[in-house]
mmCIF file of C-alpha atoms in Angstrom:
data_model
loop_
_atom_site.group_PDB
_atom_site.id
_atom_site.type_symbol
_atom_site.label_atom_id
_atom_site.label_comp_id
_atom_site.label_asym_id
_atom_site.label_seq_id
_atom_site.Cartn_x
_atom_site.Cartn_y
_atom_site.Cartn_z
ATOM 1 C CA VAL T 1 -50.117 -57.806 -55.462
ATOM 2 C CA LYS T 2 -47.949 -59.939 -53.185
ATOM 3 C CA TYR T 3 -48.634 -63.637 -52.714
ATOM 4 C CA CYS T 4 -47.674 -65.752 -49.727
ATOM 5 C CA GLY T 5 -46.512 -68.622 -51.930
ATOM 6 C CA VAL T 6 -46.625 -70.315 -55.333
ATOM 7 C CA GLU T 7 -49.875 -72.128 -54.545
ATOM 8 C CA CYS T 8 -51.467 -68.878 -53.383
ATOM 9 C CA GLN T 9 -50.404 -67.135 -56.596
ATOM 10 C CA ARG T 10 -51.750 -69.978 -58.756
ATOM 11 C CA ASN T 11 -55.112 -69.856 -56.996
ATOM 12 C CA HIS T 12 -55.616 -66.105 -56.822
ATOM 13 C CA ARG T 13 -53.797 -64.499 -59.766
ATOM 14 C CA PRO T 14 -56.773 -64.885 -62.163
ATOM 15 C CA GLN T 15 -58.749 -62.592 -59.828
ATOM 16 C CA HIS T 16 -56.070 -59.898 -59.973
ATOM 17 C CA LYS T 17 -54.815 -60.223 -63.558
ATOM 18 C CA ARG T 18 -57.028 -57.492 -65.021
ATOM 19 C CA VAL T 19 -56.308 -55.058 -62.178
ATOM 20 C CA CYS T 20 -52.569 -55.754 -62.381
ATOM 21 C CA LYS T 21 -52.563 -55.184 -66.136
ATOM 22 C CA LYS T 22 -54.359 -51.862 -65.697
ATOM 23 C CA ARG T 23 -51.943 -50.759 -62.970
ATOM 24 C CA ALA T 24 -48.942 -51.736 -65.105
ATOM 25 C CA ALA T 25 -50.287 -49.541 -67.920
ATOM 26 C CA GLU T 26 -50.754 -46.649 -65.475
ATOM 27 C CA LEU T 27 -47.180 -46.971 -64.228
ATOM 28 C CA ARG T 28 -45.915 -47.095 -67.809
ATOM 29 C CA ASP T 29 -47.786 -43.878 -68.615
ATOM 30 C CA GLU T 30 -46.378 -42.164 -65.530
ATOM 31 C CA LEU T 31 -42.899 -42.947 -66.836
ATOM 32 C CA LEU T 32 -43.737 -42.120 -70.450
ATOM 33 C CA PHE T 33 -45.284 -38.713 -69.751
ATOM 34 C CA LYS T 34 -42.684 -37.566 -67.243
ATOM 35 C CA GLN T 35 -40.723 -34.641 -68.652
ATOM 36 C CA PRO T 36 -37.131 -35.825 -69.339
ATOM 37 C CA GLU T 37 -34.416 -33.711 -67.756
ATOM 38 C CA ASN T 38 -32.757 -33.313 -71.139
ATOM 39 C CA ILE T 39 -32.696 -34.678 -74.657
ATOM 40 C CA HIS T 40 -30.986 -38.017 -75.177
ATOM 41 C CA PHE T 41 -27.619 -36.371 -75.936
ATOM 42 C CA GLY T 42 -27.461 -34.894 -72.437
ATOM 43 C CA ASP T 43 -25.066 -32.075 -71.531
ATOM 44 C CA CYS T 44 -21.716 -31.330 -73.105
ATOM 45 C CA PRO T 45 -19.102 -32.803 -70.718
ATOM 46 C CA ILE T 46 -16.938 -29.677 -70.995
ATOM 47 C CA CYS T 47 -19.256 -26.660 -70.732
ATOM 48 C CA PHE T 48 -22.100 -28.586 -69.028
ATOM 49 C CA ILE T 49 -24.696 -26.873 -71.232
ATOM 50 C CA ALA T 50 -27.441 -29.014 -72.768
ATOM 51 C CA ILE T 51 -26.657 -30.092 -76.328
ATOM 52 C CA PRO T 52 -29.150 -28.522 -78.796
ATOM 53 C CA THR T 53 -31.449 -30.632 -80.953
ATOM 54 C CA GLY T 54 -30.413 -29.192 -84.330
ATOM 55 C CA THR T 55 -29.959 -31.424 -87.387
ATOM 56 C CA ASP T 56 -28.919 -30.760 -90.972
ATOM 57 C CA GLU T 57 -30.885 -31.557 -94.151
ATOM 58 C CA ALA T 58 -29.698 -35.174 -94.018
ATOM 59 C CA GLY T 59 -31.014 -35.546 -90.467
ATOM 60 C CA LYS T 60 -27.552 -35.648 -88.888
ATOM 61 C CA LEU T 61 -26.788 -33.843 -85.658
ATOM 62 C CA ASN T 62 -25.045 -30.560 -86.473
ATOM 63 C CA THR T 63 -24.647 -29.102 -82.986
ATOM 64 C CA ALA T 64 -22.251 -31.637 -81.437
ATOM 65 C CA ALA T 65 -19.963 -34.501 -82.382
ATOM 66 C CA TYR T 66 -19.117 -37.902 -80.973
ATOM 67 C CA HIS T 67 -15.443 -38.394 -80.064
ATOM 68 C CA PRO T 68 -14.438 -42.081 -80.291
ATOM 69 C CA CYS T 69 -11.280 -41.510 -78.244
ATOM 70 C CA CYS T 70 -13.300 -40.985 -75.057
ATOM 71 C CA SER T 71 -16.823 -41.865 -76.219
ATOM 72 C CA LYS T 72 -18.061 -38.345 -75.428
ATOM 73 C CA MET T 73 -20.546 -36.158 -77.297
ATOM 74 C CA ILE T 74 -18.977 -32.691 -77.294
ATOM 75 C CA CYS T 75 -20.799 -29.561 -78.406
ATOM 76 C CA ASN T 76 -19.654 -27.515 -81.391
ATOM 77 C CA GLY T 77 -18.925 -24.549 -79.134
ATOM 78 C CA CYS T 78 -16.276 -26.431 -77.183
ATOM 79 C CA ILE T 79 -14.834 -27.972 -80.344
ATOM 80 C CA TYR T 80 -14.654 -24.489 -81.876
ATOM 81 C CA ALA T 81 -12.966 -23.001 -78.805
ATOM 82 C CA SER T 82 -10.362 -25.763 -78.864
ATOM 83 C CA ARG T 83 -9.711 -25.508 -82.603
ATOM 84 C CA LEU T 84 -9.496 -21.730 -82.373
ATOM 85 C CA GLN T 85 -6.432 -22.212 -80.178
ATOM 86 C CA LYS T 86 -5.030 -24.601 -82.815
ATOM 87 C CA ILE T 87 -5.234 -27.529 -80.417
ATOM 88 C CA GLU T 88 -5.100 -30.802 -82.393
ATOM 89 C CA THR T 89 -6.312 -33.022 -79.568
ATOM 90 C CA CYS T 90 -9.713 -33.988 -78.189
ATOM 91 C CA PRO T 91 -11.011 -31.130 -76.009
ATOM 92 C CA PHE T 92 -12.035 -33.632 -73.327
ATOM 93 C CA CYS T 93 -9.399 -36.362 -73.049
ATOM 94 C CA ARG T 94 -6.567 -34.672 -75.000
ATOM 95 C CA THR T 95 -6.034 -37.664 -77.273
ATOM 96 C CA GLN T 96 -4.327 -36.701 -80.536
ATOM 97 C CA TYR T 97 -6.723 -36.489 -83.471
ATOM 98 C CA PRO T 98 -6.024 -39.090 -86.196
ATOM 99 C CA SER T 99 -3.964 -37.895 -89.158
ATOM 100 C CA ASN T 100 -5.688 -40.045 -91.795
ATOM 101 C CA ASP T 101 -8.849 -42.052 -92.455
ATOM 102 C CA ASP T 102 -7.235 -45.367 -91.515
ATOM 103 C CA GLU T 103 -6.378 -44.064 -88.051
ATOM 104 C CA ALA T 104 -9.905 -42.666 -87.682
ATOM 105 C CA SER T 105 -11.420 -46.036 -88.652
ATOM 106 C CA GLU T 106 -9.135 -47.854 -86.242
ATOM 107 C CA MET T 107 -10.281 -45.549 -83.451
ATOM 108 C CA MET T 108 -13.950 -46.263 -84.174
ATOM 109 C CA ASN T 109 -13.318 -50.007 -84.460
ATOM 110 C CA LYS T 110 -11.786 -49.980 -80.983
ATOM 111 C CA ARG T 111 -15.029 -48.494 -79.685
ATOM 112 C CA VAL T 112 -16.976 -51.247 -81.459
ATOM 113 C CA ALA T 113 -14.771 -53.881 -79.806
ATOM 114 C CA ALA T 114 -15.478 -52.203 -76.461
ATOM 115 C CA ASN T 115 -19.241 -52.631 -77.037
ATOM 116 C CA ASP T 116 -19.850 -48.901 -77.375
ATOM 117 C CA PRO T 117 -23.501 -48.715 -78.522
ATOM 118 C CA TYR T 118 -22.991 -45.552 -80.569
ATOM 119 C CA ALA T 119 -20.066 -47.096 -82.456
ATOM 120 C CA ILE T 120 -21.982 -50.343 -83.038
ATOM 121 C CA ARG T 121 -24.833 -48.374 -84.585
ATOM 122 C CA VAL T 122 -22.833 -46.001 -86.792
ATOM 123 C CA VAL T 123 -20.202 -48.542 -87.866
ATOM 124 C CA LEU T 124 -21.695 -52.048 -87.975
ATOM 125 C CA ALA T 125 -25.391 -51.273 -88.439
ATOM 126 C CA ALA T 126 -24.734 -48.503 -90.959
ATOM 127 C CA LYS T 127 -22.306 -50.666 -92.958
ATOM 128 C CA CYS T 128 -24.820 -53.522 -93.238
ATOM 129 C CA TRP T 129 -27.560 -51.075 -94.212
ATOM 130 C CA LYS T 130 -25.478 -49.604 -97.042
ATOM 131 C CA GLU T 131 -24.729 -53.128 -98.269
ATOM 132 C CA GLY T 132 -28.450 -53.941 -98.327
ATOM 133 C CA ASN T 133 -28.141 -56.477 -95.506
ATOM 134 C CA PHE T 134 -31.107 -55.111 -93.575
ATOM 135 C CA ARG T 135 -31.454 -58.119 -91.288
ATOM 136 C CA GLU T 136 -27.912 -57.766 -89.950
ATOM 137 C CA SER T 137 -28.362 -54.019 -89.706
ATOM 138 C CA PHE T 138 -31.448 -54.643 -87.579
ATOM 139 C CA ASN T 139 -29.508 -57.074 -85.355
ATOM 140 C CA HIS T 140 -26.702 -54.563 -84.742
ATOM 141 C CA THR T 141 -29.194 -51.766 -84.104
ATOM 142 C CA LYS T 142 -31.011 -53.976 -81.624
ATOM 143 C CA GLN T 143 -27.696 -54.698 -79.878
ATOM 144 C CA ALA T 144 -27.014 -50.951 -79.604
ATOM 145 C CA ALA T 145 -30.487 -50.395 -78.165
ATOM 146 C CA LYS T 146 -29.935 -53.069 -75.517
ATOM 147 C CA LEU T 147 -26.744 -51.237 -74.549
ATOM 148 C CA GLY T 148 -28.695 -48.036 -73.980
ATOM 149 C CA ASP T 149 -28.490 -46.088 -77.254
ATOM 150 C CA MET T 150 -31.708 -44.065 -77.601
ATOM 151 C CA GLU T 151 -31.152 -43.352 -81.288
ATOM 152 C CA ALA T 152 -31.033 -47.120 -81.836
ATOM 153 C CA HIS T 153 -34.465 -47.456 -80.193
ATOM 154 C CA GLN T 154 -35.713 -44.680 -82.465
ATOM 155 C CA GLN T 155 -34.391 -46.477 -85.546
ATOM 156 C CA LEU T 156 -35.806 -49.820 -84.410
ATOM 157 C CA GLY T 157 -39.223 -48.183 -84.247
ATOM 158 C CA HIS T 158 -39.000 -47.283 -87.935
ATOM 159 C CA MET T 159 -37.632 -50.702 -88.852
ATOM 160 C CA TYR T 160 -40.588 -52.412 -87.202
ATOM 161 C CA LEU T 161 -42.996 -49.913 -88.748
ATOM 162 C CA GLN T 162 -41.650 -50.377 -92.287
ATOM 163 C CA GLY T 163 -40.693 -54.045 -92.003
ATOM 164 C CA GLU T 164 -37.035 -53.302 -92.793
ATOM 165 C CA GLY T 165 -34.889 -56.240 -91.739
ATOM 166 C CA VAL T 166 -37.698 -57.570 -89.572
ATOM 167 C CA GLU T 167 -41.382 -58.423 -89.822
ATOM 168 C CA GLU T 168 -43.720 -55.424 -89.514
ATOM 169 C CA ASP T 169 -45.010 -54.994 -85.971
ATOM 170 C CA ILE T 170 -46.619 -51.699 -84.957
ATOM 171 C CA ASP T 171 -46.754 -52.676 -81.283
ATOM 172 C CA LYS T 172 -42.996 -53.257 -81.181
ATOM 173 C CA ALA T 173 -42.441 -50.025 -83.103
ATOM 174 C CA ILE T 174 -44.407 -48.144 -80.457
ATOM 175 C CA TYR T 175 -42.515 -49.926 -77.662
ATOM 176 C CA HIS T 176 -39.130 -48.841 -79.021
ATOM 177 C CA TRP T 177 -40.344 -45.279 -79.636
ATOM 178 C CA GLU T 178 -41.587 -45.187 -76.061
ATOM 179 C CA GLU T 179 -38.210 -46.373 -74.790
ATOM 180 C CA ALA T 180 -36.480 -43.683 -76.850
ATOM 181 C CA ALA T 181 -38.957 -41.002 -75.729
ATOM 182 C CA ILE T 182 -38.480 -41.924 -72.067
ATOM 183 C CA GLY T 183 -34.744 -41.584 -72.685
ATOM 184 C CA GLY T 184 -35.260 -38.054 -74.026
ATOM 185 C CA HIS T 185 -35.452 -38.596 -77.804
ATOM 186 C CA PRO T 186 -37.723 -35.841 -79.219
ATOM 187 C CA ILE T 187 -38.192 -37.408 -82.674
ATOM 188 C CA ALA T 188 -39.442 -40.651 -81.135
ATOM 189 C CA ARG T 189 -41.752 -38.549 -78.957
ATOM 190 C CA MET T 190 -43.125 -36.863 -82.077
ATOM 191 C CA SER T 191 -43.778 -40.244 -83.725
ATOM 192 C CA LEU T 192 -45.817 -41.307 -80.706
ATOM 193 C CA GLY T 193 -47.784 -38.060 -80.839
ATOM 194 C CA VAL T 194 -48.632 -38.581 -84.498
ATOM 195 C CA ILE T 195 -49.827 -42.138 -83.837
ATOM 196 C CA GLU T 196 -51.994 -40.989 -80.911
ATOM 197 C CA GLY T 197 -53.533 -38.351 -83.158
ATOM 198 C CA GLU T 198 -54.310 -40.920 -85.855
ATOM 199 C CA ASN T 199 -56.097 -42.959 -83.167
ATOM 200 C CA ASP T 200 -58.086 -39.894 -82.004
ATOM 201 C CA MET T 201 -56.285 -39.968 -78.649
ATOM 202 C CA HIS T 202 -55.777 -36.216 -78.719
ATOM 203 C CA GLU T 203 -55.117 -35.710 -75.023
ATOM 204 C CA ARG T 204 -52.165 -38.099 -75.200
ATOM 205 C CA GLN T 205 -51.107 -36.583 -78.519
ATOM 206 C CA VAL T 206 -50.930 -33.083 -77.026
ATOM 207 C CA LYS T 207 -48.977 -34.354 -74.011
ATOM 208 C CA HIS T 208 -46.301 -35.792 -76.296
ATOM 209 C CA PHE T 209 -46.003 -32.604 -78.328
ATOM 210 C CA ILE T 210 -45.779 -30.432 -75.207
ATOM 211 C CA ILE T 211 -42.965 -32.582 -73.801
ATOM 212 C CA ALA T 212 -41.093 -32.322 -77.131
ATOM 213 C CA ALA T 213 -41.630 -28.544 -77.163
ATOM 214 C CA ASN T 214 -40.196 -28.360 -73.639
ATOM 215 C CA GLN T 215 -37.101 -30.061 -75.051
ATOM 216 C CA GLY T 216 -36.657 -27.338 -77.665
ATOM 217 C CA TRP T 217 -37.957 -29.355 -80.627
ATOM 218 C CA GLY T 218 -39.395 -26.853 -83.119
ATOM 219 C CA ALA T 219 -41.564 -29.340 -85.026
ATOM 220 C CA ALA T 220 -43.568 -29.891 -81.847
ATOM 221 C CA ILE T 221 -44.724 -26.267 -81.938
ATOM 222 C CA GLU T 222 -45.922 -26.725 -85.510
ATOM 223 C CA GLN T 223 -47.898 -29.802 -84.482
ATOM 224 C CA LEU T 224 -49.354 -28.006 -81.459
ATOM 225 C CA MET T 225 -50.464 -25.181 -83.732
ATOM 226 C CA GLY T 226 -52.418 -27.746 -85.738
ATOM 227 C CA CYS T 227 -53.899 -29.179 -82.529
ATOM 228 C CA TYR T 228 -54.884 -25.659 -81.450
ATOM 229 C CA GLU T 229 -56.593 -24.956 -84.773
ATOM 230 C CA GLU T 230 -58.514 -28.228 -84.458
ATOM 231 C CA GLY T 231 -59.587 -27.407 -80.912
ATOM 232 C CA HIS T 232 -57.543 -30.084 -79.143
ATOM 233 C CA VAL T 233 -55.481 -27.643 -77.082
ATOM 234 C CA SER T 234 -56.413 -24.338 -75.440
ATOM 235 C CA LYS T 235 -54.815 -20.996 -76.247
ATOM 236 C CA ASP T 236 -53.277 -20.759 -72.766
ATOM 237 C CA VAL T 237 -51.692 -24.194 -73.017
ATOM 238 C CA PHE T 238 -50.367 -23.452 -76.498
ATOM 239 C CA GLU T 239 -48.870 -20.128 -75.395
ATOM 240 C CA GLU T 240 -47.172 -21.768 -72.405
ATOM 241 C CA ALA T 241 -45.724 -24.422 -74.731
ATOM 242 C CA LEU T 242 -44.307 -21.635 -76.904
ATOM 243 C CA ARG T 243 -42.660 -20.023 -73.895
ATOM 244 C CA ALA T 244 -41.293 -23.366 -72.688
ATOM 245 C CA TYR T 245 -39.882 -24.049 -76.150
ATOM 246 C CA GLN T 246 -38.089 -20.703 -76.210
ATOM 247 C CA ARG T 247 -36.690 -21.256 -72.719
ATOM 248 C CA ALA T 248 -35.323 -24.627 -73.789
ATOM 249 C CA VAL T 249 -33.692 -23.138 -76.886
ATOM 250 C CA ASP T 250 -32.196 -20.235 -74.920
ATOM 251 C CA ALA T 251 -30.769 -22.646 -72.335
ATOM 252 C CA THR T 252 -28.575 -24.257 -75.013
ATOM 253 C CA LYS T 253 -26.993 -21.031 -76.260
ATOM 254 C CA SER T 254 -23.458 -19.792 -75.621
ATOM 255 C CA PRO T 255 -21.097 -17.317 -77.330
ATOM 256 C CA GLN T 256 -18.850 -20.207 -78.414
ATOM 257 C CA ARG T 257 -21.740 -22.070 -80.025
ATOM 258 C CA ASP T 258 -22.867 -18.935 -81.846
ATOM 259 C CA ALA T 259 -19.316 -18.441 -83.140
ATOM 260 C CA ALA T 260 -19.143 -22.083 -84.241
ATOM 261 C CA LYS T 261 -22.199 -21.573 -86.446
ATOM 262 C CA GLN T 262 -20.393 -18.722 -88.186
ATOM 263 C CA ASN T 263 -17.169 -20.717 -88.630
ATOM 264 C CA PRO T 264 -18.152 -24.298 -89.545
ATOM 265 C CA ASP T 265 -14.837 -25.020 -91.283
ATOM 266 C CA LEU T 266 -13.066 -25.027 -87.929
ATOM 267 C CA LEU T 267 -15.223 -27.973 -86.863
ATOM 268 C CA ASN T 268 -14.005 -30.328 -89.570
ATOM 269 C CA VAL T 269 -11.998 -33.013 -87.806
ATOM 270 C CA ARG T 270 -11.459 -36.418 -89.433
ATOM 271 C CA SER T 271 -12.337 -38.552 -86.397
ATOM 272 C CA LEU T 272 -15.585 -36.838 -85.444
ATOM 273 C CA SER T 273 -18.994 -38.314 -86.110
ATOM 274 C CA HIS T 274 -22.176 -36.230 -86.301
ATOM 275 C CA SER T 275 -24.444 -39.164 -87.106
#
């Protein structure tokens, strides 16, 4: 609604408030349920192939690594190809890898000073968390989220849900998960799907799981199987989600990445972060 002036808005807004609120929710849903082009890691800047969603048992990304020299997330395939040629520099910017832990820490601290959201989260927020200073960890994570780090939004959702470093607030938890999901974070998307299911909003639940499946997130297929068994999703829709999941996984494959899986020792570089 557009008003011709302040007085006009003051006189007529009460008549439009409910309609405006409804429309704002509709626009939010259009954004929320739009399929992201990629997961929040994006494409590798060297091979331009989407970075896979794989994580290890500790929940850390094991398919790519952050390089503090150039602030790039580079896939394991490109790291492997570079290391195979015994190149001791960053595959992207050609900066020399640090020779000891002090040099590696100095490199990360420079990224913190430059307001790099990833570095703020994995250095400052993580340090405070390990020290038990949850409030400061929350503050640093919030700073990283404001700077555009989707993983920070994902973590803020859990902090608000559990009341870690901040007062419990489910609405704020959902907000940050939505922000992360819009930015392509499949785990945040899964959290939203679970909440919608708990609230018997199964149509919205299924939408979230399908989007995550389209991103190549395997857990989404498991959840959709449960939805199918409970009658919340048709066989045709479930089968299409399976095909979409496989297409997404196949789109992230390359010979170099397959070789990297077989030779993980070549990926061990002191300055790299897989957090």
